[in-house]
Coordinates of C-alpha atoms and ligand atoms in Angstrom, one line a residue:
X1 CA 152.2 84.3 15.9
X2 CA 153.6 83.8 19.5
X3 CA 157.2 84.3 19.3
X4 CA 157.9 82.5 22.9
X5 CA 155.9 79.4 21.9
X6 CA 157.8 79.2 18.5
X7 CA 161.2 79.6 20.2
X8 CA 160.8 76.7 22.5
X9 CA 159.0 74.7 19.8
X10 CA 161.9 75.4 17.3
X11 CA 164.7 74.5 19.9
X12 CA 162.5 71.4 21.0
X13 CA 163.2 70.2 17.5
X14 CA 166.8 70.7 18.0
X15 CA 167.1 68.3 20.8
X16 CA 166.6 70.8 23.6
X17 CA 164.8 70.5 26.5
X18 CA 162.4 73.0 27.9
X19 CA 163.3 74.1 31.4
X20 CA 161.2 75.7 33.7
X21 CA 161.9 79.5 34.4
X22 CA 163.7 79.5 37.7
X23 CA 162.0 82.2 40.3
X24 CA 162.8 85.6 40.3
X25 CA 164.1 85.8 43.7
X26 CA 167.1 83.5 43.5
X27 CA 167.5 80.6 45.8
X28 CA 170.6 80.1 47.7
X29 CA 172.3 83.1 46.1
X30 CA 172.2 86.2 48.9
X31 CA 174.7 88.2 46.4
X32 CA 171.7 89.3 44.1
X33 CA 168.1 90.3 44.9
X34 CA 166.6 88.9 41.5
X35 CA 167.6 86.9 38.4
X36 CA 169.3 89.2 35.8
X37 CA 169.7 87.3 33.0
X38 CA 168.6 83.5 31.3
X39 CA 171.7 82.2 32.2
X40 CA 172.2 83.1 35.8
X41 CA 170.3 80.5 37.6
X42 CA 172.4 78.0 35.1
X43 CA 175.7 79.0 36.4
X44 CA 176.3 75.9 38.2
X45 CA 176.1 74.0 35.2
X46 CA 177.9 76.6 33.0
X47 CA 180.7 75.7 35.2
X48 CA 180.7 72.1 34.9
X49 CA 177.8 70.6 37.2
X50 CA 175.5 68.1 35.2
X51 CA 172.0 69.4 34.6
X52 CA 169.3 66.9 35.5
X53 CA 167.5 67.8 32.3
X54 CA 170.4 67.1 29.8
X55 CA 173.0 69.1 27.8
X56 CA 170.7 71.0 25.5
X57 CA 168.3 73.5 27.2
X58 CA 165.8 76.1 26.4
X59 CA 163.8 78.6 28.4
X60 CA 162.1 81.6 29.0
X61 CA 163.4 83.1 32.3
X62 CA 161.7 85.7 34.2
X63 CA 164.4 88.4 34.7
X64 CA 164.2 91.5 37.2
X65 CA 166.6 94.8 36.5
X66 CA 166.0 97.4 39.2
X67 CA 169.4 99.2 38.7
X68 CA 167.9 101.7 36.4
X69 CA 164.4 101.7 38.0
X70 CA 163.9 105.4 38.0
X71 CA 164.8 105.6 34.5
X72 CA 161.4 103.4 33.6
X73 CA 158.8 105.5 32.0
X74 CA 161.3 105.7 28.7
X75 CA 160.2 103.6 25.6
X76 CA 162.1 100.9 26.1
X77 CA 163.2 99.9 29.7
X78 CA 161.4 97.5 31.8
X79 CA 162.0 96.4 35.3
X80 CA 160.3 92.8 34.4
X81 CA 161.2 91.3 31.0
X82 CA 161.5 87.5 29.9
X83 CA 164.8 86.3 28.3
X84 CA 164.3 83.4 25.7
X85 CA 167.7 81.3 26.0
X86 CA 169.2 78.5 24.6
X87 CA 172.3 76.4 26.0
X88 CA 174.5 73.8 25.3
X89 CA 176.5 72.3 28.1
X90 CA 179.7 71.0 26.7
X91 CA 177.6 69.4 23.7
X92 CA 177.4 71.8 20.2
X93 CA 179.4 74.8 19.7
X94 CA 179.5 77.6 16.9
X95 CA 178.2 75.9 14.1
X96 CA 175.1 75.0 15.3
X97 CA 174.4 77.8 17.6
X98 CA 175.0 80.3 14.6
X99 CA 173.1 78.2 12.1
X100 CA 169.8 77.7 14.6
X101 CA 169.8 81.1 15.3
X102 CA 169.6 82.1 11.5
X103 CA 167.3 79.4 10.9
X104 CA 165.0 80.7 13.5
X105 CA 165.1 84.2 12.4
X106 CA 164.8 83.7 8.7
X107 CA 162.8 80.5 8.4
X108 CA 160.6 80.8 11.3
X109 CA 160.1 84.5 12.3
X110 CA 160.6 85.3 8.5
X111 CA 163.2 88.0 8.8
X112 CA 164.4 89.4 5.3
X113 CA 168.3 88.2 5.6
X114 CA 169.2 91.7 4.4
X115 CA 167.6 93.2 7.3
X116 CA 170.0 91.3 9.6
X117 CA 173.7 92.0 10.7
X118 CA 175.9 90.5 13.1
X119 CA 179.3 91.8 15.0
X120 CA 181.8 89.4 16.3
X121 CA 184.9 89.2 18.5
X122 CA 187.6 91.4 16.8
X123 CA 190.4 90.1 18.7
X124 CA 193.0 91.3 21.7
X125 CA 196.3 90.0 23.0
X126 CA 194.5 87.0 24.6
X127 CA 191.7 86.0 22.2
X128 CA 192.4 85.9 18.4
X129 CA 189.7 87.6 15.8
X130 CA 186.5 85.2 15.7
X131 CA 187.1 84.2 12.1
X132 CA 185.1 81.2 12.6
X133 CA 182.0 82.9 13.6
X134 CA 182.4 85.6 10.9
X135 CA 182.9 82.9 8.1
X136 CA 179.7 81.0 9.2
X137 CA 177.6 83.8 8.9
X138 CA 178.8 84.7 5.7
X139 CA 178.0 81.0 4.7
X140 CA 174.7 81.4 5.8
X141 CA 174.0 84.2 3.4
X142 CA 174.9 87.6 5.7
X143 CA 176.7 89.9 3.3
X144 CA 180.5 90.7 4.2
X145 CA 179.0 94.3 4.9
X146 CA 176.9 93.4 7.5
X147 CA 179.2 91.5 9.4
X148 CA 181.2 93.9 11.7
X149 CA 183.8 93.2 14.6
X150 CA 184.5 95.1 18.3
X151 CA 186.2 93.6 21.3
X152 CA 184.5 95.3 24.1
X153 CA 180.7 94.5 22.7
X154 CA 181.8 91.1 21.8
X155 CA 183.2 89.5 25.1
X156 CA 180.3 88.6 27.5
X157 CA 180.8 87.5 31.1
X158 CA 178.4 87.5 34.1
X159 CA 180.5 89.5 36.4
X160 CA 183.9 90.2 37.4
X161 CA 184.4 86.7 37.6
X162 CA 183.0 83.6 36.5
X163 CA 182.1 81.8 33.0
X164 CA 182.7 84.2 30.2
X165 CA 183.2 84.4 26.3
X166 CA 183.5 85.8 23.1
X167 CA 180.4 86.4 21.8
X168 CA 178.1 87.4 18.4
X169 CA 175.5 89.5 18.8
X170 CA 172.7 89.6 15.9
X171 CA 171.0 93.1 15.0
X172 CA 167.8 93.9 13.1
X173 CA 167.3 96.9 11.0
X174 CA 164.2 98.5 12.4
X175 CA 163.1 101.3 9.8
X176 CA 161.5 102.1 6.6
X177 CA 164.3 103.7 5.1
X178 CA 166.5 101.7 2.8
X179 CA 168.9 99.1 4.3
X180 CA 172.4 100.6 4.2
X181 CA 174.9 98.1 2.4
X182 CA 177.4 98.8 5.3
X183 CA 176.2 97.7 8.8
X184 CA 177.5 100.7 11.3
X185 CA 177.2 99.5 15.0
X186 CA 176.4 103.0 16.2
X187 CA 173.6 103.5 13.8
X188 CA 170.4 103.4 16.1
X189 CA 168.2 101.9 13.4
X190 CA 170.3 98.9 14.2
X191 CA 168.8 97.0 17.3
X192 CA 170.5 94.4 19.1
X193 CA 168.3 91.2 19.0
X194 CA 170.1 88.4 20.1
X195 CA 173.4 87.1 22.0
X196 CA 175.2 84.3 21.6
X197 CA 177.8 83.6 24.0
X198 CA 180.7 81.1 23.1
X199 CA 181.3 80.5 26.9
X200 CA 184.5 78.3 27.0
X201 CA 186.5 80.4 29.6
X202 CA 186.4 81.3 33.5
X203 CA 187.7 84.7 34.6
X204 CA 189.4 83.8 38.4
X205 CA 189.4 86.8 41.0
X206 CA 193.0 87.2 39.7
X207 CA 191.8 88.4 36.6
X208 CA 193.4 85.3 34.7
X209 CA 191.4 83.7 31.8
X210 CA 191.5 80.0 31.9
X211 CA 189.7 77.3 29.7
X212 CA 186.4 75.9 31.1
X213 CA 186.5 72.3 31.3
X214 CA 183.7 72.2 28.6
X215 CA 182.5 74.5 26.2
X216 CA 179.2 76.1 26.1
X217 CA 176.9 77.9 24.5
X218 CA 174.6 80.5 26.5
X219 CA 172.1 82.6 24.3
X220 CA 169.5 85.5 25.2
X221 CA 167.1 87.2 23.2
X222 CA 164.8 89.8 25.3
X223 CA 161.1 88.8 24.6
X224 CA 159.8 92.5 25.0
X225 CA 162.3 93.7 22.6
X226 CA 162.0 91.2 19.9
X227 CA 158.0 91.2 19.9
X228 CA 158.3 95.5 19.5
X229 CA 161.2 95.3 17.0
X230 CA 159.5 93.0 14.7
X231 CA 156.3 94.9 14.8
X232 CA 158.1 97.9 13.7
X233 CA 157.6 99.8 16.9
X234 CA 160.2 102.2 18.5
X235 CA 158.2 102.3 21.8
X236 CA 157.7 98.7 23.4
X237 CA 154.8 99.8 25.1
X238 CA 152.7 100.2 22.1
X239 CA 153.6 96.7 21.0
X240 CA 151.1 93.9 21.2
X241 CA 152.4 92.5 24.2
X242 CA 151.4 95.8 26.0
X243 CA 148.3 97.2 23.9
X244 CA 145.7 95.4 26.4
X245 CA 147.2 96.9 29.7
X246 CA 147.6 100.0 27.9
X247 CA 143.9 100.2 26.8
X248 CA 142.8 99.5 30.3
X249 CA 144.8 101.9 32.1
X250 CA 143.3 104.6 29.1
X251 CA 139.9 103.3 30.3
X252 CA 140.4 103.4 34.0
X253 CA 141.8 106.9 33.6
X254 CA 139.7 108.4 31.0
X255 CA 143.1 109.7 29.4
X256 CA 144.9 108.7 26.3
X257 CA 148.1 107.1 26.0
X258 CA 149.4 109.8 23.7
X259 CA 150.3 112.7 26.0
X260 CA 150.6 110.6 29.1
X261 CA 153.0 108.1 27.9
X262 CA 155.6 108.4 31.3
X263 CA 152.7 107.3 33.9
X264 CA 151.1 104.9 32.0
X265 CA 154.1 103.2 31.1
X266 CA 155.3 103.3 34.9
X267 CA 152.0 101.9 36.0
X268 CA 152.0 99.2 33.5
X269 CA 155.7 98.1 33.9
X270 CA 155.4 98.3 38.0
X271 CA 152.2 96.5 38.6
X272 CA 153.3 93.9 36.3
X273 CA 156.6 93.6 38.3
X274 CA 154.9 93.8 41.6
X275 CA 152.7 90.8 40.2
X276 CA 155.8 88.4 39.4
X277 CA 157.7 89.3 42.6
X278 CA 154.4 88.8 44.7
X279 CA 153.8 85.7 43.0
X280 CA 157.3 84.1 43.7
X281 CA 157.3 81.1 45.9
X282 CA 159.8 83.1 48.0
X283 CA 156.5 85.0 49.3
X284 CA 158.1 88.5 49.4
X285 CA 156.2 90.9 51.1
X286 CA 156.7 94.9 50.8
X287 CA 159.1 96.1 53.2
X288 CA 162.0 98.1 54.0
X289 CA 164.6 95.8 52.6
X290 CA 165.7 94.1 49.9
X291 CA 163.2 92.4 47.7
X292 CA 160.6 94.0 49.9
X293 CA 161.7 97.4 49.4
X294 CA 161.8 97.3 45.4
X295 CA 158.2 95.5 45.8
X296 CA 157.4 98.7 48.1
X297 CA 158.9 101.2 46.0
X298 CA 157.0 99.6 42.4
X299 CA 153.9 99.5 44.2
X300 CA 154.1 103.3 45.6
X301 CA 155.4 104.8 42.3
X302 CA 152.9 103.2 40.4
X303 CA 150.2 104.5 42.9
X304 CA 151.6 107.9 42.7
X305 CA 151.5 107.9 38.7
X306 CA 147.8 106.6 38.9
X307 CA 146.9 109.8 41.0
X308 CA 148.9 112.1 38.4
X309 CA 146.3 110.5 35.9
X310 CA 143.7 111.5 37.8
X311 CA 142.7 107.7 38.8
X312 CA 140.8 107.3 41.9
X313 CA 143.1 105.5 43.9
X314 CA 141.1 104.3 46.4
X315 CA 139.0 102.3 43.7
X316 CA 140.1 99.2 42.5
X317 CA 142.2 100.1 39.3
X318 CA 145.4 98.1 40.7
X319 CA 143.3 95.1 41.2
X320 CA 141.9 95.5 37.6
X321 CA 145.4 95.6 36.1
X322 CA 146.9 92.9 38.2
X323 CA 144.4 90.5 37.3
X324 CA 144.6 91.3 33.4
X325 CA 148.6 90.7 33.7
X326 CA 147.9 87.5 36.1
X327 CA 145.3 86.3 33.0
X328 CA 147.9 87.1 30.3
X329 CA 150.7 85.3 31.9
X330 CA 149.1 82.5 34.1
X331 CA 149.5 79.7 31.2
X332 CA 153.4 80.3 31.0
X333 CA 153.8 81.0 35.0
X334 CA 151.6 78.4 37.1
X335 CA 152.5 80.8 40.3
X336 CA 150.5 83.2 39.1
X337 CA 147.2 81.1 39.5
X338 CA 148.3 79.5 42.5
X339 CA 149.3 82.8 44.5
X340 CA 146.7 85.1 42.8
X341 CA 145.3 85.7 46.2
X342 CA 148.6 86.6 47.4
X343 CA 149.6 88.9 44.7
X344 CA 146.2 90.9 45.0
X345 CA 146.4 91.1 49.0
X346 CA 150.2 92.5 48.7
X347 CA 149.0 95.3 46.2
X348 CA 146.0 95.9 47.9
X349 CA 147.8 96.0 51.7
X350 CA 150.5 98.3 50.3
X351 CA 148.1 100.4 48.6
X352 CA 145.9 101.3 51.4
X353 CA 149.0 101.6 53.7
X354 CA 150.2 104.5 51.4
X355 CA 147.2 105.7 50.3
X356 CA 146.7 107.1 54.0
X357 CA 149.4 109.1 53.9
X358 CA 150.2 110.0 50.2
X359 CA 147.9 112.8 50.0
X360 CA 149.4 114.6 53.3
X361 CA 152.9 113.7 52.2
X362 CA 152.5 115.5 48.6
X363 CA 151.0 118.4 50.4
X364 CA 153.8 118.6 52.7
X365 CA 156.2 118.0 49.8
X366 CA 154.5 120.9 47.9
X367 CA 154.8 123.3 51.3
X368 CA 158.6 122.8 51.1
X369 CA 159.1 122.8 47.3
X370 CA 159.7 126.6 47.0
X371 CA 163.6 125.9 47.9
X372 CA 165.2 122.4 47.4
X373 CA 164.8 119.7 49.3
X374 CA 166.7 119.8 52.9
X375 CA 167.5 116.3 54.6
X376 CA 165.1 116.9 57.6
X377 CA 162.1 117.3 54.9
X378 CA 163.3 114.6 52.8
X379 CA 163.6 112.2 56.4
X380 CA 160.3 113.6 57.4
X381 CA 158.6 112.4 54.1
X382 CA 160.2 108.8 54.4
X383 CA 159.7 108.5 58.0
X384 CA 156.2 109.7 58.7
X385 CA 154.6 109.9 55.3
X386 CA 156.4 106.4 53.7
X387 CA 158.1 108.3 50.6
X388 CA 160.6 106.1 49.5
X389 CA 163.3 108.7 49.0
X390 CA 163.4 107.8 45.5
X391 CA 159.9 109.3 45.2
X392 CA 160.7 112.2 46.7
X393 CA 164.0 112.5 44.2
X394 CA 161.6 111.8 41.5
X395 CA 159.3 114.8 43.0
X396 CA 161.6 117.2 43.1
X397 CA 163.2 116.3 39.6
X398 CA 160.0 117.0 38.1
X399 CA 160.1 120.8 39.6
X400 CA 163.9 121.1 39.0
X401 CA 164.7 120.8 42.9
X402 CA 167.6 119.3 44.2
X403 CA 167.3 117.0 47.4
X404 CA 170.3 116.6 49.9
X405 CA 170.8 113.1 49.5
X406 CA 173.9 112.6 51.6
X407 CA 172.2 114.4 54.7
X408 CA 169.2 112.0 54.1
X409 CA 171.4 109.1 54.2
X410 CA 173.0 110.2 57.5
X411 CA 169.8 110.7 59.3
X412 CA 168.8 107.4 57.9
X413 CA 171.6 105.2 59.0
X414 CA 171.1 107.2 62.5
X415 CA 167.7 106.1 62.5
X416 CA 168.6 102.7 61.7
X417 CA 171.5 102.6 64.3
X418 CA 168.6 103.4 66.9
X419 CA 166.5 100.6 65.3
X420 CA 169.2 98.0 65.7
X421 CA 170.1 99.3 69.2
X422 CA 166.2 98.5 69.7
X423 CA 166.3 95.2 68.6
X424 CA 169.4 94.3 70.6
X425 CA 167.6 95.2 73.6
X426 CA 169.2 98.6 74.6
X427 CA 166.1 100.1 74.0
X428 CA 163.1 98.5 75.4
X429 CA 159.7 98.8 73.0
X430 CA 158.8 101.1 70.3
X431 CA 161.3 101.1 67.8
X432 CA 161.8 97.2 66.9
X433 CA 159.6 96.0 64.1
X434 CA 159.2 92.9 61.7
X435 CA 163.2 92.9 61.1
X436 CA 163.8 91.9 64.5
X437 CA 161.9 88.6 64.4
X438 CA 163.0 88.1 60.7
X439 CA 166.7 88.4 62.1
X440 CA 165.6 85.9 64.6
X441 CA 164.7 83.3 62.0
X442 CA 167.9 83.5 60.1
X443 CA 169.8 82.8 63.3
X444 CA 167.7 79.8 63.9
X445 CA 168.0 78.5 60.1
X446 CA 171.9 78.4 60.9
X447 CA 171.0 76.5 63.7
X448 CA 168.5 74.3 62.2
X449 CA 170.9 73.5 59.3
X450 CA 173.5 72.5 62.0
X451 CA 171.3 70.2 63.9
X452 CA 170.2 68.8 60.9
X453 CA 173.6 67.6 59.8
X454 CA 173.8 66.5 63.5
X455 CA 170.8 63.9 63.1
X456 CA 171.1 63.3 59.3
X457 CA 174.6 63.4 58.4
X458 CA 176.9 66.3 57.1
X459 CA 175.7 65.6 54.0
X460 CA 172.8 67.4 54.7
X461 CA 172.5 71.0 53.0
X462 CA 170.4 73.9 52.5
X463 CA 168.8 74.4 49.3
X464 CA 166.6 77.1 49.8
X465 CA 165.3 79.2 52.5
X466 CA 162.6 81.7 52.7
X467 CA 161.8 83.8 55.9
X468 CA 158.7 86.1 56.8
X469 CA 157.7 87.5 60.2
X470 CA 155.6 84.5 61.0
X471 CA 157.7 81.8 60.2
X472 CA 161.1 80.5 58.6
X473 CA 161.3 77.8 55.8
X474 CA 163.9 75.5 55.4
X475 CA 164.3 73.1 52.5
X476 CA 167.2 70.4 52.4
X477 CA 168.5 67.4 50.7
X478 CA 167.0 64.2 52.0
X479 CA 164.6 61.8 50.5
X480 CA 162.4 60.6 53.6
X481 CA 160.6 62.3 56.2
X482 CA 162.0 62.9 59.9
X483 CA 160.5 60.5 62.1
X484 CA 158.8 62.0 65.1
X485 CA 161.9 60.9 67.1
X486 CA 164.2 62.8 65.0
X487 CA 162.1 65.9 64.7
X488 CA 162.0 66.3 68.3
X489 CA 166.1 65.6 68.7
X490 CA 166.5 68.4 66.0
X491 CA 164.3 71.1 68.3
X492 CA 165.9 69.8 71.4
X493 CA 169.3 70.4 70.1
X494 CA 168.3 74.1 68.5
X495 CA 166.3 74.6 72.0
X496 CA 169.9 73.5 74.0
X497 CA 171.9 76.1 71.8
X498 CA 169.6 78.6 72.5
X499 CA 169.6 78.2 76.3
X500 CA 173.3 78.1 75.9
X501 CA 172.9 81.8 75.0
X502 CA 175.9 81.1 72.3
X503 CA 177.6 84.3 71.0
X504 CA 176.7 84.6 67.0
X505 CA 179.9 86.9 65.2
X506 CA 180.9 87.4 62.0
X507 CA 184.4 87.3 60.0
X508 CA 185.3 88.4 56.7
X509 CA 187.7 86.3 55.0
X510 CA 188.8 85.2 51.6
X511 CA 186.6 82.6 49.8
X512 CA 189.7 80.4 49.9
X513 CA 190.0 80.8 53.6
X514 CA 186.2 80.4 54.1
X515 CA 186.2 77.2 52.0
X516 CA 189.3 75.8 54.0
X517 CA 187.2 76.6 57.3
X518 CA 184.9 74.1 56.4
X519 CA 182.0 76.8 56.3
X520 CA 178.8 76.0 54.6
X521 CA 178.2 77.3 51.4
X522 CA 176.5 76.4 48.2
X523 CA 177.4 78.2 44.7
X524 CA 180.6 79.1 46.0
X525 CA 181.4 80.5 42.6
X526 CA 178.7 83.2 43.0
X527 CA 180.2 84.8 45.9
X528 CA 182.6 88.0 45.7
X529 CA 186.3 87.5 46.6
X530 CA 185.6 88.7 50.3
X531 CA 182.9 86.8 52.1
X532 CA 181.6 86.9 55.1
X533 CA 181.3 83.9 57.6
X534 CA 178.9 83.7 60.5
X535 CA 180.1 81.6 63.5
X536 CA 178.0 80.5 66.3
X537 CA 179.4 79.1 69.3
X538 CA 181.9 79.9 72.4
X539 CA 184.6 77.2 73.4
X540 CA 183.0 74.9 70.1
X541 CA 182.0 76.4 67.2
X542 CA 178.6 74.7 66.4
X543 CA 178.0 76.3 63.1
X544 CA 179.7 78.3 60.5
X545 CA 178.1 79.6 57.4
X546 CA 178.8 82.0 54.3
X547 CA 175.9 84.5 54.8
X548 CA 175.4 88.2 54.6
X549 CA 173.4 88.5 57.6
X550 CA 171.9 90.1 59.5
X551 CA 171.8 88.0 63.0
X552 CA 171.1 88.3 66.3
X553 CA 174.2 88.7 69.0
X554 CA 173.4 85.5 71.1
X555 CA 171.4 82.7 70.5
X556 CA 169.7 83.5 73.9
X557 CA 167.0 86.1 72.5
X558 CA 165.5 82.9 70.1
X559 CA 162.7 81.8 72.1
X560 CA 161.5 78.3 71.9
X561 CA 161.9 76.7 68.6
X562 CA 159.6 74.7 66.8
X563 CA 159.0 72.3 63.6
X564 CA 155.8 72.8 62.6
X565 CA 155.8 70.9 58.9
X566 CA 158.2 68.8 57.6
X567 CA 156.8 68.0 53.9
X568 CA 157.8 67.1 50.4
X569 CA 159.2 69.9 47.9
X570 CA 160.7 68.3 45.3
X571 CA 162.5 65.2 44.5
X572 CA 165.1 64.7 47.0
X573 CA 164.2 67.8 48.5
X574 CA 162.3 68.3 52.0
X575 CA 160.8 71.5 53.3
X576 CA 160.6 72.4 57.2
X577 CA 158.5 74.9 58.4
X578 CA 159.4 76.3 61.9
X579 CA 158.5 78.9 64.3
X580 CA 159.8 80.3 67.8
X581 CA 157.7 81.3 70.1
X582 CA 157.4 82.1 73.6
X583 CA 159.4 83.9 76.4
X584 CA 162.8 85.0 75.1
X585 CA 165.9 85.9 77.6
X586 CA 165.8 89.5 76.4
X587 CA 162.3 90.0 78.0
X588 CA 163.1 88.5 81.4
Ligands
LIG1 N1 174.2 86.0 29.0 C1 174.3 86.4 27.8 C2 173.1 87.9 27.8 O1 172.5 87.7 29.2 C3 173.2 85.5 26.7 O2 172.0 84.8 27.2 O3 172.8 88.4 27.1

């Protein structure tokens, strides 16, 4: 039985529409690098916006969590995972949610009722004990002894602000031992498998809890966990979800999983995540910042562990594993087949780059490893041998050494400032790299957005964007193609602004002031309370947008702007691809 398919089928039978997983890189949300939960792409709808698929939704969402990336290697953590979820947007509430969860677990997955236990909200000064949920569970057959209550673990919020609510968590008894009559939340034999949030509040930035216009249901169940738990595995990587990948790594390395668990888990996990990041339509490439840096770290760490296992890192081991992962998931995520070549190329290129310096870097590390690693060595490993600092930390930890991390950060910052000076034209030649051109495209994105509004009207908004060193991509809401004349007008407007060499500057302000100022922004609720607004213009401000940057200091350096494509993207959305070319003022 495939739990993922069964889950979708079950909730479809309860009137839910299966929505596709959102990309791992959230569109229009610069506040996070990746989607970390099934509900995240749905926040606007949980806040009240109408969802095009209706009020009952079900999906499996690709999620990436990298906060404890360096912890991967244990039995249960993954950087990438899939979250099964079902939602009611102002439709059904507690009764149906609890009943259907019970039905799915007991009738579909055939879990014996006495192996299940639940927690409900215990009550505090704002919200009372959730007697309704407790009674519902009991009426379905969960014994009183298996219903516990907490306050801290039974209130779920997406973050400091935003939609939130009390929840009920469902646990499974994963042990051969006899099931205890009384459920103890701290007894590790009970594993949490599902979380149903009764989302009826919004937490404001003052910390006030106010009622949402509509009551929602938001549930989440980690796929890799449920599979492992139901197969009785305490090590997720030994479940049927991973066995083929682990077998392949055993075959490639000629070693057994037993005794080499950590490195094999890291390789399996990191290559899978690298495949999903690379295949995402955001077209992330390994780099030194943001998602690109995560991708780089994942690939480089996987390589280091492959080497540790004695795998010939110049062979096609990485491609074999990536291909197996693509094959396993391609029926669920069509981008994997579509972007297969890009995925393989990303991993191969990064591998080739790192393989050149890894050996020497490791030797350098060994040379210095008779004492703690000082800042100069850590920075040298980073700068010359491409060792992400996290890799140096990991190597040091394995030998019980410390790394002067603060010293490294100082050196890193000084280096960055030097690069920034270089890209702003103070030091010519040498240090400026890809990021310089990407920064230009960031600013051009704002100019294009402003120019489109001038030509097509103020209701035009950015629906997505993506930048590489070769081009920028900009999605906007319209249902028709730009005429040739309009295209030319947009280009002319942008190029005039470039010629005028307008200053680009930023201001920090409260979210409210930003909205009042008319700054361009989508999904305002996802931003922190204090936001950065970028302005472009001298006497007249021609663009103001909420944005994390970075941007060029003035538009004169942006070259000649050219639209190369204006194509349909999805219903009501078109996609412009544009480039900048030619001489800039900076070089003159
Ligand atoms: N938002 C809840 C969670 O992430 C349920 O989906 O656990």
